[in-house]
Amino acid sequence: MTDVKPWYKTSFRRHLLDMHIPDWHPDFLAKLDSGRYLALLEQAHVDTAMVYTGSCLGICYWPTPYGHMHAGLQGRDFIGEMVEGCREKGIHVILYYNFWSKWAYDTHPEWRFVSAKGEGTADYLWQPGRYGVCCLNSPYRDFLIRQVEDLASRYDAQGVWIDMIHWPYSVCYCGHCRKRYLAEAGEELPKRVDWHDPAWIRLQRARERWIAEFAEAITAAVKRIRPDMSVGHQCASWTVGWQNGLTNAFFRQTDYTSGDFYGDALFQSFTCKALYHLTENKPFEFMTSRSPDLTHHTTMKSPELLRAHAYAALSNHSAFLVIDAIDPAGTMDASVYETIGELYRELAPYAAYFRPDAASCQDVAIYMNFESEIDLADNGKPVMETSIEKKFIKSAMNAARALIEHHIPYGVITRKNIAELSRYQVLVLPDLAMMDDEEAEAVRQFVHAGGSLYASKRSSLIDKEGTRRGDFMLADVYGVNALGETEETVTYAAPVHAAERDGRFLRYSAQTPLTLLGTQMKVEALPDSKVIARLSLPYTHPDDASKCASAISNPPGTETGCAAIVEHRYGAGRCLYAAGSVEGMDSDEHRGIFARLIRSLAAQPFGFEAEAPKAVELTLFHDADEGRYLLHLLNFQKELPNIPVHRIPVRVRMNGKTPLEVRLASPELPLAFAIDGDFVRFEVPKLETYALCVVRYA
């Protein structure tokens, strides 16, 4: 059966039932009832079911000749029952498959992933003994592909989805990896991290290539058998960084980006913006559990939080998937499906506006590359002692938070979008640790053609071979030369007298400079640049306990003569270079200053403006096929349920189009509007969690 459109183009109410159940007890999955499962899916108003064919334990739920079938099923073809039942109910079926396999790990010790300490994943991952991962360079690779081919051959499902496909938080030092690397690179695997060492960089690039090639092999195996079947790969682990090894090459192997995420409103917004631009086909898929996280078996998120997650996905034109977990006996909690059903019925009126190919209207792009998901402080550390949380991701997300709070339309882009920079007014490089010449040249051409750039700290100073350049690759664009870096990790940016008056630095001045916790680059401004803030340092080194200017803080007291923030015209465009990470500072004032700096770079008004609280995020999409703009307003407060917001003034830029009508999508309600230059101006009467305003034009 082939759909007129790929199944994912018309599906946005999805479901996954976690079934990580072993078979050592005779009661486990003994009560698994596909009829009950199907009835609950129907009750929950689900249009796509992702169905477990196995779990991270490696135990199969179908009668496969490869591997071990769950004893509790007693030979039943559970997957066949679900595929047939879903077809009868008009529900799409995606076959879930997990890369991890404790069964293969235990049965074939020679296939195991091995850490730098010689440990398997059952020794070091989370709860020791539970999780077994085999190496993708071992014969497990062929075994896994045989299982996936068996699934694609047996079942008339719409797709296959591969979970946990990443390096398990470390480099693998098994014999298979050592042999392959020696053959390819002619050297042994290094065991200490050093982002300035070509040998370490070569290993990391090999790991990135290997995981992408592995994903490509899985996708190709499915497509050989079923060209019409979608293949999805779990994408969530990119946020971990270099340890897991995902890059743009990996993302090209998945038909649509998809992953399960657990975080706050900011995390979901940032993640959705990244997945939107990384996906090969739209919509992407945002997954989250009905529980606070997957360690909670019976706890339920509040309906208000689940609603906020669902509407946050919808605001970014993403499909939404809720994850539930089965009881060991194979039973399911009906109350969960009542809650999901209420939510999905509430979402139903928006189906007519779910246009995956509508174009996002984003004026500011935060640029990230996967090579920069590192921490230079890890240099010299053993592999297993490196940091999981990455300062770069935190800095980029804090920049996103500033843009959300100040209602500036933003996106998150990667190398995949490097040819599309002209779509944006402002490009942000948030202390991008590594760049290559191709990326630098694309940024240079963007600015020269009239774009605006904000770049901070080391951006373009280190290439992707780990070489710290003598100067920034983009020094001519920044209007500065690099001289070095401060030793002090408490530094200041002191606005010059003229810049004190333009409002961008709020209350800060030469006498009260802006604090930046972290080092700053020491830079010299070029003659045609305009210095708007200068680098100041504390009276004493913050690490010197023998003397201080204040017992607790480190007040400014030393002028350096170096620039801290510089404006520079390059070609038809402009650049603001900050020697320290203004966008990385987590305070309202810093975010306000960052937002003002970004606004000062815009050549024209942004796509929308709103007078709304910081917790309200706006996103705008252009649905050219239907002649309309879709403005989403999401009220996602820290404490739920939300306090409603009333009478929000909004302006949407029409780009020369004449507005005919403005209305709320649900409930259907026309809104009075006025034409204000190239903007249409109207008021959103009340916002509890979500509102969709449809602006139809001639």
C-alpha positions as semicolon CSV with decimal commas, in nm:
position;residue;x (nm);y (nm);z (nm)
1;M;0,000;0,000;0,000
2;T;0,141;0,337;-0,105
3;D;0,002;0,667;0,020
4;V;-0,054;0,954;-0,222
5;K;0,172;1,156;0,006
6;P;0,434;1,014;0,243
7;W;0,253;0,923;0,563
8;Y;0,441;1,183;0,768
9;K;0,309;1,474;0,559
10;T;-0,044;1,432;0,697
11;S;0,023;1,293;1,046
12;F;0,073;1,503;1,358
13;R;-0,091;1,302;1,641
14;R;0,152;1,020;1,711
15;H;0,216;0,765;1,985
16;L;0,487;0,526;2,105
17;L;0,448;0,258;2,371
18;D;0,782;0,181;2,538
19;M;0,826;-0,196;2,589
20;H;1,168;-0,249;2,746
21;I;1,050;-0,571;2,912
22;P;1,280;-0,872;2,972
23;D;1,152;-1,230;2,973
24;W;1,309;-1,387;3,283
25;H;0,971;-1,398;3,460
26;P;0,677;-1,601;3,321
27;D;0,433;-1,313;3,387
28;F;0,622;-1,066;3,167
29;L;0,408;-0,971;2,861
30;A;0,178;-1,265;2,937
31;K;-0,122;-1,026;2,925
32;L;-0,015;-0,832;2,616
33;D;-0,337;-0,781;2,420
34;S;-0,308;-0,624;2,074
35;G;-0,686;-0,568;2,067
36;R;-0,672;-0,366;2,388
37;Y;-0,368;-0,174;2,258
38;L;-0,554;-0,086;1,937
39;A;-0,868;0,021;2,123
40;L;-0,667;0,258;2,342
41;L;-0,491;0,406;2,037
42;E;-0,830;0,472;1,882
43;Q;-0,958;0,623;2,207
44;A;-0,653;0,851;2,216
45;H;-0,727;0,982;1,865
46;V;-0,381;0,869;1,744
47;D;-0,312;0,880;1,370
48;T;0,032;0,712;1,377
49;A;0,149;0,435;1,610
50;M;0,517;0,357;1,653
51;V;0,519;-0,008;1,760
52;Y;0,806;-0,181;1,939
53;T;0,961;-0,472;1,750
54;G;1,220;-0,501;2,026
55;S;1,388;-0,289;2,289
56;C;1,731;-0,192;2,422
57;L;1,737;-0,540;2,575
58;G;1,758;-0,689;2,224
59;I;1,461;-0,924;2,279
60;C;1,236;-0,946;1,973
61;Y;0,857;-0,919;1,960
62;W;0,822;-1,094;1,626
63;P;0,910;-1,451;1,515
64;T;1,246;-1,373;1,361
65;P;1,508;-1,637;1,268
66;Y;1,774;-1,391;1,388
67;G;1,820;-1,340;1,760
68;H;1,594;-1,418;2,053
69;M;1,214;-1,382;2,067
70;H;1,042;-1,281;2,391
71;A;0,935;-1,596;2,576
72;G;0,618;-1,433;2,709
73;L;0,475;-1,404;2,357
74;Q;0,495;-1,784;2,311
75;G;0,562;-1,751;1,938
76;R;0,281;-1,499;1,867
77;D;0,339;-1,258;1,582
78;F;0,255;-0,951;1,789
79;I;0,388;-0,714;1,523
80;G;0,172;-0,877;1,256
81;E;-0,134;-0,832;1,479
82;M;-0,059;-0,464;1,531
83;V;0,012;-0,389;1,165
84;E;-0,310;-0,556;1,054
85;G;-0,518;-0,397;1,330
86;C;-0,383;-0,047;1,265
87;R;-0,454;-0,082;0,894
88;E;-0,816;-0,165;0,971
89;K;-0,846;0,144;1,191
90;G;-0,668;0,378;0,946
91;I;-0,366;0,427;1,176
92;H;-0,017;0,444;1,025
93;V;0,237;0,197;1,169
94;I;0,606;0,269;1,220
95;L;0,824;-0,022;1,331
96;Y;1,042;0,074;1,626
97;Y;1,384;-0,095;1,642
98;N;1,660;-0,034;1,898
99;F;2,032;-0,030;1,811
100;W;2,125;-0,131;2,166
101;S;2,097;-0,501;2,251
102;K;2,178;-0,647;2,591
103;W;2,101;-0,992;2,446
104;A;2,369;-0,957;2,176
105;Y;2,606;-0,800;2,431
106;D;2,569;-1,102;2,661
107;T;2,560;-1,365;2,386
108;H;2,852;-1,230;2,185
109;P;3,105;-1,064;2,417
110;E;3,339;-1,025;2,119
111;W;3,092;-0,773;1,968
112;R;3,093;-0,538;2,267
113;F;3,168;-0,168;2,267
114;V;3,480;-0,117;2,485
115;S;3,565;0,211;2,660
116;A;3,910;0,362;2,707
117;K;3,917;0,194;3,049
118;G;3,845;-0,145;2,894
119;E;3,487;-0,147;3,022
120;G;3,172;-0,247;2,841
121;T;2,860;-0,033;2,860
122;A;2,711;-0,260;3,125
123;D;3,003;-0,148;3,345
124;Y;2,978;0,230;3,303
125;L;2,641;0,336;3,160
126;W;2,398;0,474;3,421
127;Q;2,282;0,170;3,621
128;P;2,559;-0,089;3,585
129;G;2,443;-0,420;3,444
130;R;2,135;-0,294;3,259
131;Y;2,257;-0,160;2,928
132;G;2,457;-0,349;2,668
133;V;2,580;-0,186;2,348
134;C;2,765;-0,366;2,070
135;C;3,009;-0,193;1,839
136;L;2,892;-0,096;1,492
137;N;3,233;-0,202;1,354
138;S;3,188;-0,558;1,485
139;P;2,989;-0,842;1,320
140;Y;2,691;-0,703;1,512
141;R;2,656;-0,463;1,219
142;D;2,557;-0,745;0,982
143;F;2,334;-0,908;1,245
144;L;2,141;-0,584;1,299
145;I;2,093;-0,526;0,927
146;R;1,959;-0,881;0,885
147;Q;1,700;-0,811;1,155
148;V;1,597;-0,481;0,996
149;E;1,571;-0,646;0,655
150;D;1,353;-0,917;0,808
151;L;1,116;-0,652;0,945
152;A;1,097;-0,462;0,616
153;S;1,027;-0,787;0,428
154;R;0,757;-0,917;0,662
155;Y;0,538;-0,621;0,744
156;D;0,342;-0,372;0,536
157;A;0,423;-0,082;0,767
158;Q;0,477;0,278;0,662
159;G;0,821;0,312;0,815
160;V;1,105;0,192;1,036
161;W;1,253;0,402;1,318
162;I;1,592;0,324;1,475
163;D;1,646;0,427;1,837
164;M;1,968;0,487;2,036
165;I;2,185;0,502;1,725
166;H;2,494;0,683;1,847
167;W;2,828;0,613;2,011
168;P;2,746;0,547;2,378
169;Y;2,905;0,857;2,532
170;S;3,264;0,758;2,459
171;V;3,517;0,641;2,203
172;C;3,521;0,266;2,135
173;Y;3,851;0,084;2,176
174;C;3,736;-0,266;2,084
175;G;3,953;-0,479;1,858
176;H;3,730;-0,412;1,558
177;C;3,765;-0,033;1,593
178;R;4,140;-0,057;1,653
179;K;4,180;-0,274;1,343
180;R;3,968;-0,049;1,122
181;Y;4,136;0,269;1,240
182;L;4,484;0,126;1,195
183;A;4,394;0,024;0,838
184;E;4,244;0,365;0,755
185;A;4,470;0,605;0,946
186;G;4,784;0,396;0,994
187;E;4,798;0,471;1,367
188;E;4,662;0,362;1,703
189;L;4,358;0,518;1,868
190;P;4,457;0,807;2,100
191;K;4,314;0,794;2,453
192;R;4,344;1,155;2,561
193;V;4,131;1,439;2,433
194;D;4,313;1,729;2,269
195;W;4,126;1,953;2,029
196;H;4,455;2,101;1,908
197;D;4,611;1,761;1,831
198;P;4,569;1,646;1,467
199;A;4,579;1,280;1,579
200;W;4,281;1,330;1,810
201;I;4,094;1,527;1,546
202;R;4,151;1,249;1,291
203;L;3,996;0,997;1,529
204;Q;3,692;1,216;1,593
205;R;3,634;1,269;1,221
206;A;3,658;0,892;1,170
207;R;3,398;0,831;1,443
208;E;3,165;1,083;1,281
209;R;3,213;0,917;0,942
210;W;3,161;0,567;1,080
211;I;2,831;0,645;1,253
212;A;2,699;0,825;0,942
213;E;2,800;0,532;0,719
214;F;2,631;0,291;0,957
215;A;2,306;0,488;0,946
216;E;2,336;0,501;0,568
217;A;2,374;0,120;0,553
218;I;2,057;0,070;0,760
219;T;1,858;0,313;0,547
220;A;1,982;0,150;0,226
221;A;1,892;-0,198;0,354
222;V;1,531;-0,092;0,414
223;K;1,499;0,100;0,088
224;R;1,628;-0,195;-0,117
225;I;1,332;-0,397;0,003
226;R;1,070;-0,123;0,043
227;P;1,159;0,199;-0,142
228;D;0,831;0,351;-0,020
229;M;0,907;0,286;0,347
230;S;1,036;0,579;0,552
231;V;1,346;0,536;0,765
232;G;1,392;0,748;1,074
233;H;1,691;0,760;1,307
234;Q;1,689;0,886;1,664
235;C;1,836;1,238;1,649
236;A;1,814;1,348;2,012
237;S;2,172;1,266;2,108
238;W;2,321;1,547;1,898
239;T;2,277;1,771;2,202
240;V;2,539;1,564;2,391
241;G;2,809;1,668;2,147
242;W;3,124;1,504;2,016
243;Q;3,100;1,193;2,235
244;N;2,796;1,064;2,044
245;G;2,938;1,160;1,705
246;L;2,636;1,291;1,511
247;T;2,696;1,540;1,228
248;N;2,517;1,667;0,919
249;A;2,624;1,350;0,735
250;F;2,424;1,144;0,987
251;F;2,115;1,363;0,954
252;R;2,113;1,309;0,577
253;Q;2,038;0,939;0,636
254;T;1,704;0,996;0,808
255;D;1,393;1,083;0,607
256;Y;1,282;1,322;0,879
257;T;1,444;1,442;1,199
258;S;1,297;1,293;1,512
259;G;1,387;1,249;1,876
260;D;1,260;1,231;2,231
261;F;1,343;1,531;2,447
262;Y;1,296;1,628;2,811
263;G;1,335;1,991;2,907
264;D;1,174;2,329;2,953
265;A;1,020;2,572;2,708
266;L;1,358;2,711;2,600
267;F;1,502;2,367;2,534
268;Q;1,203;2,267;2,324
269;S;1,207;2,592;2,127
270;F;1,579;2,566;2,049
271;T;1,556;2,197;1,964
272;C;1,256;2,246;1,737
273;K;1,430;2,528;1,549
274;A;1,734;2,306;1,492
275;L;1,532;2,001;1,382
276;Y;1,322;2,215;1,149
277;H;1,630;2,315;0,951
278;L;1,813;1,981;0,982
279;T;1,532;1,765;0,846
280;E;1,543;1,630;0,492
281;N;1,163;1,628;0,475
282;K;0,903;1,818;0,675
283;P;0,751;1,789;0,921
284;F;1,007;1,683;1,177
285;E;0,888;1,493;1,483
286;F;0,909;1,606;1,845
287;M;0,870;1,325;2,097
288;T;0,830;1,343;2,471
289;S;0,703;1,111;2,741
290;R;0,375;1,144;2,927
291;S;0,584;1,108;3,245
292;P;0,843;1,360;3,371
293;D;1,110;1,140;3,212
294;L;1,153;0,774;3,123
295;T;1,269;0,675;3,473
296;H;0,914;0,740;3,602
297;H;0,694;0,441;3,529
298;T;0,364;0,553;3,681
299;T;0,405;0,930;3,729
300;M;0,209;1,147;3,487
301;K;0,292;1,495;3,363
302;S;0,018;1,744;3,432
303;P;-0,228;1,787;3,144
304;E;-0,117;2,151;3,129
305;L;0,249;2,054;3,072
306;L;0,159;1,795;2,811
307;R;-0,056;2,055;2,635
308;A;0,229;2,306;2,643
309;H;0,467;2,052;2,484
310;A;0,211;1,967;2,215
311;Y;0,140;2,329;2,130
312;A;0,512;2,413;2,131
313;A;0,557;2,144;1,866
314;L;0,261;2,276;1,667
315;S;0,402;2,630;1,691
316;N;0,710;2,506;1,506
317;H;0,508;2,301;1,251
318;S;0,624;1,976;1,403
319;A;0,441;1,649;1,446
320;F;0,395;1,555;1,811
321;L;0,448;1,210;1,961
322;V;0,357;1,103;2,316
323;I;0,553;0,817;2,476
324;D;0,384;0,583;2,721
325;A;0,536;0,278;2,895
326;I;0,380;-0,067;2,919
327;D;0,355;-0,257;3,246
328;P;0,573;-0,570;3,268
329;A;0,267;-0,796;3,240
330;G;0,175;-0,624;2,912
331;T;-0,111;-0,410;3,043
332;M;-0,171;-0,040;2,980
333;D;-0,319;0,237;3,196
334;A;-0,646;0,352;3,036
335;S;-0,636;0,688;3,216
336;V;-0,323;0,782;3,019
337;Y;-0,515;0,738;2,694
338;E;-0,806;0,944;2,822
339;T;-0,561;1,230;2,879
340;I;-0,393;1,187;2,541
341;G;-0,733;1,162;2,373
342;E;-0,849;1,489;2,529
343;L;-0,530;1,658;2,411
344;Y;-0,545;1,520;2,057
345;R;-0,913;1,609;2,019
346;E;-0,823;1,960;2,127
347;L;-0,554;1,970;1,857
348;A;-0,786;1,839;1,584
349;P;-0,923;2,180;1,468
350;Y;-0,569;2,286;1,380
351;A;-0,523;2,001;1,130
352;A;-0,639;2,226;0,847
353;Y;-0,351;2,462;0,926
354;F;-0,087;2,191;0,971
355;R;0,116;2,279;0,662
356;P;0,457;2,111;0,694
357;D;0,597;2,290;0,389
358;A;0,493;2,639;0,497
359;A;0,806;2,855;0,517
360;S;0,932;2,977;0,852
361;C;0,973;3,354;0,875
362;Q;1,291;3,397;1,078
363;D;1,501;3,712;1,071
364;V;1,786;3,598;1,297
365;A;1,976;3,271;1,257
366;I;2,190;3,118;1,530
367;Y;2,459;2,922;1,347
368;M;2,599;2,605;1,500
369;N;2,813;2,325;1,369
370;F;2,859;1,985;1,527
371;E;3,239;2,019;1,534
372;S;3,197;2,301;1,788
373;E;3,011;2,082;2,037
374;I;3,332;2,041;2,234
375;D;3,490;2,191;2,543
376;L;3,846;2,314;2,507
377;A;3,884;2,274;2,884
378;D;3,883;1,896;2,819
379;N;4,221;1,915;2,645
380;G;4,458;1,666;2,807
381;K;4,186;1,472;2,988
382;P;4,130;1,097;2,950
383;V;3,832;1,027;2,724
384;M;3,606;0,906;3,006
385;E;3,665;1,218;3,218
386;T;3,539;1,475;2,969
387;S;3,233;1,695;3,015
388;I;2,892;1,595;2,877
389;E;2,735;1,941;2,906
390;K;2,875;2,175;2,641
391;K;2,928;2,547;2,702
392;F;2,865;2,616;2,334
393;I;2,514;2,467;2,346
394;K;2,440;2,660;2,666
395;S;2,559;2,983;2,507
396;A;2,358;2,925;2,188
397;M;2,047;2,840;2,389
398;N;2,085;3,149;2,606
399;A;2,105;3,358;2,289
400;A;1,781;3,192;2,180
401;R;1,624;3,275;2,516
402;A;1,708;3,643;2,470
403;L;1,549;3,643;2,125
404;I;1,235;3,465;2,252
405;E;1,192;3,700;2,548
406;H;1,229;4,004;2,325
407;H;1,003;3,863;2,053
408;I;1,263;3,847;1,776
409;P;1,196;3,580;1,509
410;Y;1,485;3,333;1,518
411;G;1,602;2,999;1,382
412;V;1,888;2,754;1,446
413;I;2,083;2,653;1,137
414;T;2,382;2,436;1,051
415;R;2,613;2,371;0,759
416;K;2,315;2,216;0,577
417;N;2,173;2,568;0,540
418;I;2,495;2,749;0,450
419;A;2,371;2,834;0,101
420;E;2,057;2,994;0,249
421;L;2,214;3,265;0,466
422;S;2,060;3,538;0,251
423;R;1,719;3,444;0,397
424;Y;1,820;3,610;0,725
425;Q;1,886;3,966;0,831
426;V;2,124;3,876;1,113
427;L;2,354;3,577;1,160
428;V;2,480;3,488;1,511
429;L;2,806;3,298;1,572
430;P;2,795;3,225;1,948
431;D;3,163;3,155;2,031
432;L;3,176;2,897;1,753
433;A;3,488;2,705;1,855
434;M;3,563;2,552;1,516
435;M;3,500;2,668;1,159
436;D;3,645;2,577;0,824
437;D;3,735;2,799;0,532
438;E;3,415;2,715;0,342
439;E;3,196;2,825;0,634
440;A;3,404;3,139;0,685
441;E;3,377;3,230;0,319
442;A;2,999;3,180;0,320
443;V;2,971;3,415;0,619
444;R;3,203;3,666;0,451
445;Q;2,993;3,670;0,134
446;F;2,672;3,700;0,340
447;V;2,798;4,015;0,512
448;H;2,953;4,160;0,198
449;A;2,617;4,126;0,020
450;G;2,438;4,325;0,291
451;G;2,378;4,082;0,578
452;S;2,457;4,157;0,942
453;L;2,672;3,945;1,170
454;Y;2,710;3,910;1,545
455;A;3,014;3,701;1,639
456;S;3,168;3,640;1,978
457;K;3,496;3,535;2,129
458;R;3,683;3,258;1,943
459;S;3,446;3,228;1,647
460;S;3,655;3,142;1,337
461;L;3,982;3,127;1,535
462;I;4,021;2,746;1,531
463;D;3,988;2,534;1,218
464;K;3,839;2,185;1,206
465;E;4,182;2,024;1,211
466;G;4,229;2,177;1,557
467;T;4,477;2,444;1,445
468;R;4,446;2,768;1,635
469;R;4,500;3,026;1,362
470;G;4,726;3,325;1,408
471;D;4,421;3,545;1,355
472;F;4,049;3,504;1,302
473;M;3,952;3,360;0,963
474;L;3,696;3,642;0,960
475;A;3,922;3,915;1,096
476;D;3,853;4,131;0,789
477;V;3,479;4,104;0,856
478;Y;3,504;4,158;1,232
479;G;3,735;4,457;1,193
480;V;3,975;4,328;1,461
481;N;4,298;4,133;1,493
482;A;4,342;3,868;1,761
483;L;4,624;3,935;2,007
484;G;4,558;3,663;2,265
485;E;4,318;3,575;2,544
486;T;4,286;3,693;2,902
487;E;4,391;3,466;3,185
488;E;4,124;3,625;3,401
489;T;3,785;3,452;3,402
490;V;3,610;3,760;3,541
491;T;3,622;4,035;3,281
492;Y;3,432;4,351;3,185
493;A;3,311;4,534;2,876
494;A;3,312;4,909;2,938
495;P;3,095;5,106;2,692
496;V;3,273;5,406;2,542
497;H;3,117;5,745;2,605
498;A;2,927;5,767;2,273
499;A;2,782;5,417;2,314
500;E;2,653;5,492;2,665
501;R;2,386;5,716;2,516
502;D;2,241;5,490;2,244
503;G;2,048;5,264;2,483
504;R;2,204;4,934;2,382
505;F;2,394;4,897;2,710
506;L;2,105;4,988;2,939
507;R;2,249;5,141;3,257
508;Y;2,610;5,034;3,195
509;S;2,888;5,286;3,135
510;A;3,265;5,326;3,146
511;Q;3,233;5,369;3,524
512;T;2,998;5,070;3,559
513;P;3,111;4,822;3,295
514;L;2,927;4,507;3,195
515;T;3,041;4,189;3,376
516;L;3,132;3,889;3,162
517;L;3,206;3,571;3,357
518;G;3,468;3,403;3,142
519;T;3,777;3,496;2,952
520;Q;3,773;3,751;2,671
521;M;3,983;3,763;2,359
522;K;4,238;4,043;2,351
523;V;4,179;4,216;2,021
524;E;4,301;4,524;1,839
525;A;4,044;4,718;1,637
526;L;4,132;4,794;1,274
527;P;4,142;5,163;1,175
528;D;3,806;5,152;0,998
529;S;3,628;4,991;1,296
530;K;3,428;5,161;1,567
531;V;3,497;5,052;1,924
532;I;3,180;5,068;2,133
533;A;3,315;4,895;2,447
534;R;3,662;4,833;2,585
535;L;3,805;4,543;2,782
536;S;3,852;4,605;3,154
537;L;3,994;4,359;3,408
538;P;3,971;4,335;3,787
539;Y;4,226;4,509;4,008
540;T;4,377;4,170;4,087
541;H;4,371;3,827;3,927
542;P;4,055;3,646;4,048
543;D;4,262;3,339;4,137
544;D;4,501;3,536;4,358
545;A;4,383;3,482;4,715
546;S;4,664;3,694;4,865
547;K;4,504;4,027;4,776
548;C;4,174;4,152;4,646
549;A;3,972;4,466;4,583
550;S;3,660;4,316;4,742
551;A;3,635;4,010;4,962
552;I;3,364;3,840;4,754
553;S;3,351;3,997;4,407
554;N;3,625;4,106;4,166
555;P;3,548;4,470;4,079
556;P;3,687;4,627;3,762
557;G;3,996;4,838;3,803
558;T;4,242;4,774;3,520
559;E;4,204;4,925;3,175
560;T;4,369;4,724;2,899
561;G;4,335;4,944;2,592
562;C;4,190;4,645;2,406
563;A;3,852;4,650;2,239
564;A;3,566;4,446;2,387
565;I;3,287;4,513;2,136
566;V;3,349;4,650;1,789
567;E;3,123;4,766;1,504
568;H;3,254;4,727;1,151
569;R;3,115;4,776;0,804
570;Y;3,216;4,516;0,549
571;G;3,095;4,557;0,195
572;A;2,724;4,633;0,209
573;G;2,683;4,466;0,548
574;R;2,773;4,517;0,911
575;C;2,933;4,318;1,192
576;L;2,934;4,339;1,569
577;Y;3,221;4,146;1,725
578;A;3,222;4,080;2,101
579;A;3,548;3,962;2,256
580;G;3,353;3,787;2,532
581;S;3,032;3,588;2,526
582;V;2,764;3,848;2,597
583;E;2,499;3,603;2,473
584;G;2,624;3,334;2,712
585;M;2,554;3,533;3,029
586;D;2,244;3,417;3,215
587;S;2,082;3,736;3,344
588;D;1,791;3,950;3,231
589;E;2,018;4,249;3,177
590;H;2,266;4,060;2,961
591;R;1,986;3,914;2,752
592;G;1,836;4,260;2,715
593;I;2,168;4,400;2,596
594;F;2,218;4,111;2,354
595;A;1,869;4,164;2,210
596;R;1,939;4,536;2,166
597;L;2,267;4,462;1,990
598;I;2,084;4,227;1,752
599;R;1,808;4,482;1,685
600;S;2,072;4,743;1,606
601;L;2,200;4,516;1,326
602;A;1,865;4,477;1,149
603;A;1,832;4,661;0,818
604;Q;1,451;4,655;0,832
605;P;1,184;4,575;1,092
606;F;1,153;4,211;1,191
607;G;0,869;3,989;1,068
608;F;0,657;4,050;1,375
609;E;0,641;4,267;1,683
610;A;0,445;4,208;2,001
611;E;0,392;4,356;2,344
612;A;0,380;4,036;2,546
613;P;0,538;3,884;2,858
614;K;0,870;3,702;2,824
615;A;0,702;3,362;2,861
616;V;0,512;3,416;2,536
617;E;0,695;3,298;2,224
618;L;0,577;3,393;1,876
619;T;0,656;3,202;1,557
620;L;0,550;3,298;1,206
621;F;0,507;3,084;0,893
622;H;0,415;3,181;0,538
623;D;0,172;2,942;0,369
624;A;0,202;3,073;0,013
625;D;-0,019;2,798;-0,134
626;E;-0,314;2,920;0,073
627;G;-0,225;3,290;0,061
628;R;-0,186;3,337;0,436
629;Y;0,052;3,396;0,724
630;L;0,021;3,172;1,029
631;L;0,120;3,343;1,354
632;H;0,153;3,112;1,654
633;L;0,152;3,246;2,010
634;L;0,265;3,008;2,283
635;N;0,231;3,089;2,652
636;F;0,469;2,840;2,822
637;Q;0,527;2,961;3,176
638;K;0,764;2,804;3,424
639;E;0,485;2,733;3,671
640;L;0,173;2,571;3,527
641;P;-0,116;2,611;3,474
642;N;-0,048;2,934;3,290
643;I;-0,172;3,270;3,401
644;P;-0,369;3,390;3,096
645;V;-0,247;3,696;2,908
646;H;-0,507;3,941;2,778
647;R;-0,511;4,183;2,486
648;I;-0,171;4,129;2,325
649;P;-0,093;4,392;2,057
650;V;0,073;4,231;1,753
651;R;0,213;4,359;1,424
652;V;0,294;4,124;1,132
653;R;0,502;4,241;0,837
654;M;0,318;4,174;0,510
655;N;0,609;4,213;0,266
656;G;0,401;4,417;0,025
657;K;0,090;4,195;0,044
658;T;-0,255;4,338;0,120
659;P;-0,429;4,179;0,422
660;L;-0,791;4,075;0,366
661;E;-0,876;3,906;0,694
662;V;-0,731;3,828;1,037
663;R;-0,892;3,562;1,254
664;L;-0,829;3,314;1,531
665;A;-0,823;2,954;1,410
666;S;-0,988;2,799;1,715
667;P;-1,235;2,907;1,823
668;E;-1,316;3,065;1,486
669;L;-1,318;3,436;1,560
670;P;-1,255;3,733;1,328
671;L;-1,018;3,995;1,466
672;A;-1,032;4,365;1,389
673;F;-0,717;4,482;1,215
674;A;-0,556;4,793;1,074
675;I;-0,295;4,844;0,805
676;D;0,012;5,014;0,947
677;G;0,256;5,077;0,662
678;D;0,383;4,734;0,556
679;F;0,238;4,582;0,875
680;V;-0,101;4,454;0,973
681;R;-0,185;4,545;1,331
682;F;-0,432;4,359;1,552
683;E;-0,490;4,242;1,908
684;V;-0,506;3,886;2,044
685;P;-0,790;3,904;2,299
686;K;-0,681;3,623;2,532
687;L;-0,394;3,374;2,546
688;E;-0,408;3,083;2,787
689;T;-0,161;2,837;2,635
690;Y;-0,187;2,870;2,258
691;A;-0,344;3,081;1,986
692;L;-0,315;3,063;1,609
693;C;-0,382;3,384;1,417
694;V;-0,443;3,344;1,043
695;V;-0,367;3,648;0,829
696;R;-0,514;3,600;0,482
697;Y;-0,395;3,830;0,205
698;A;-0,499;3,918;-0,151
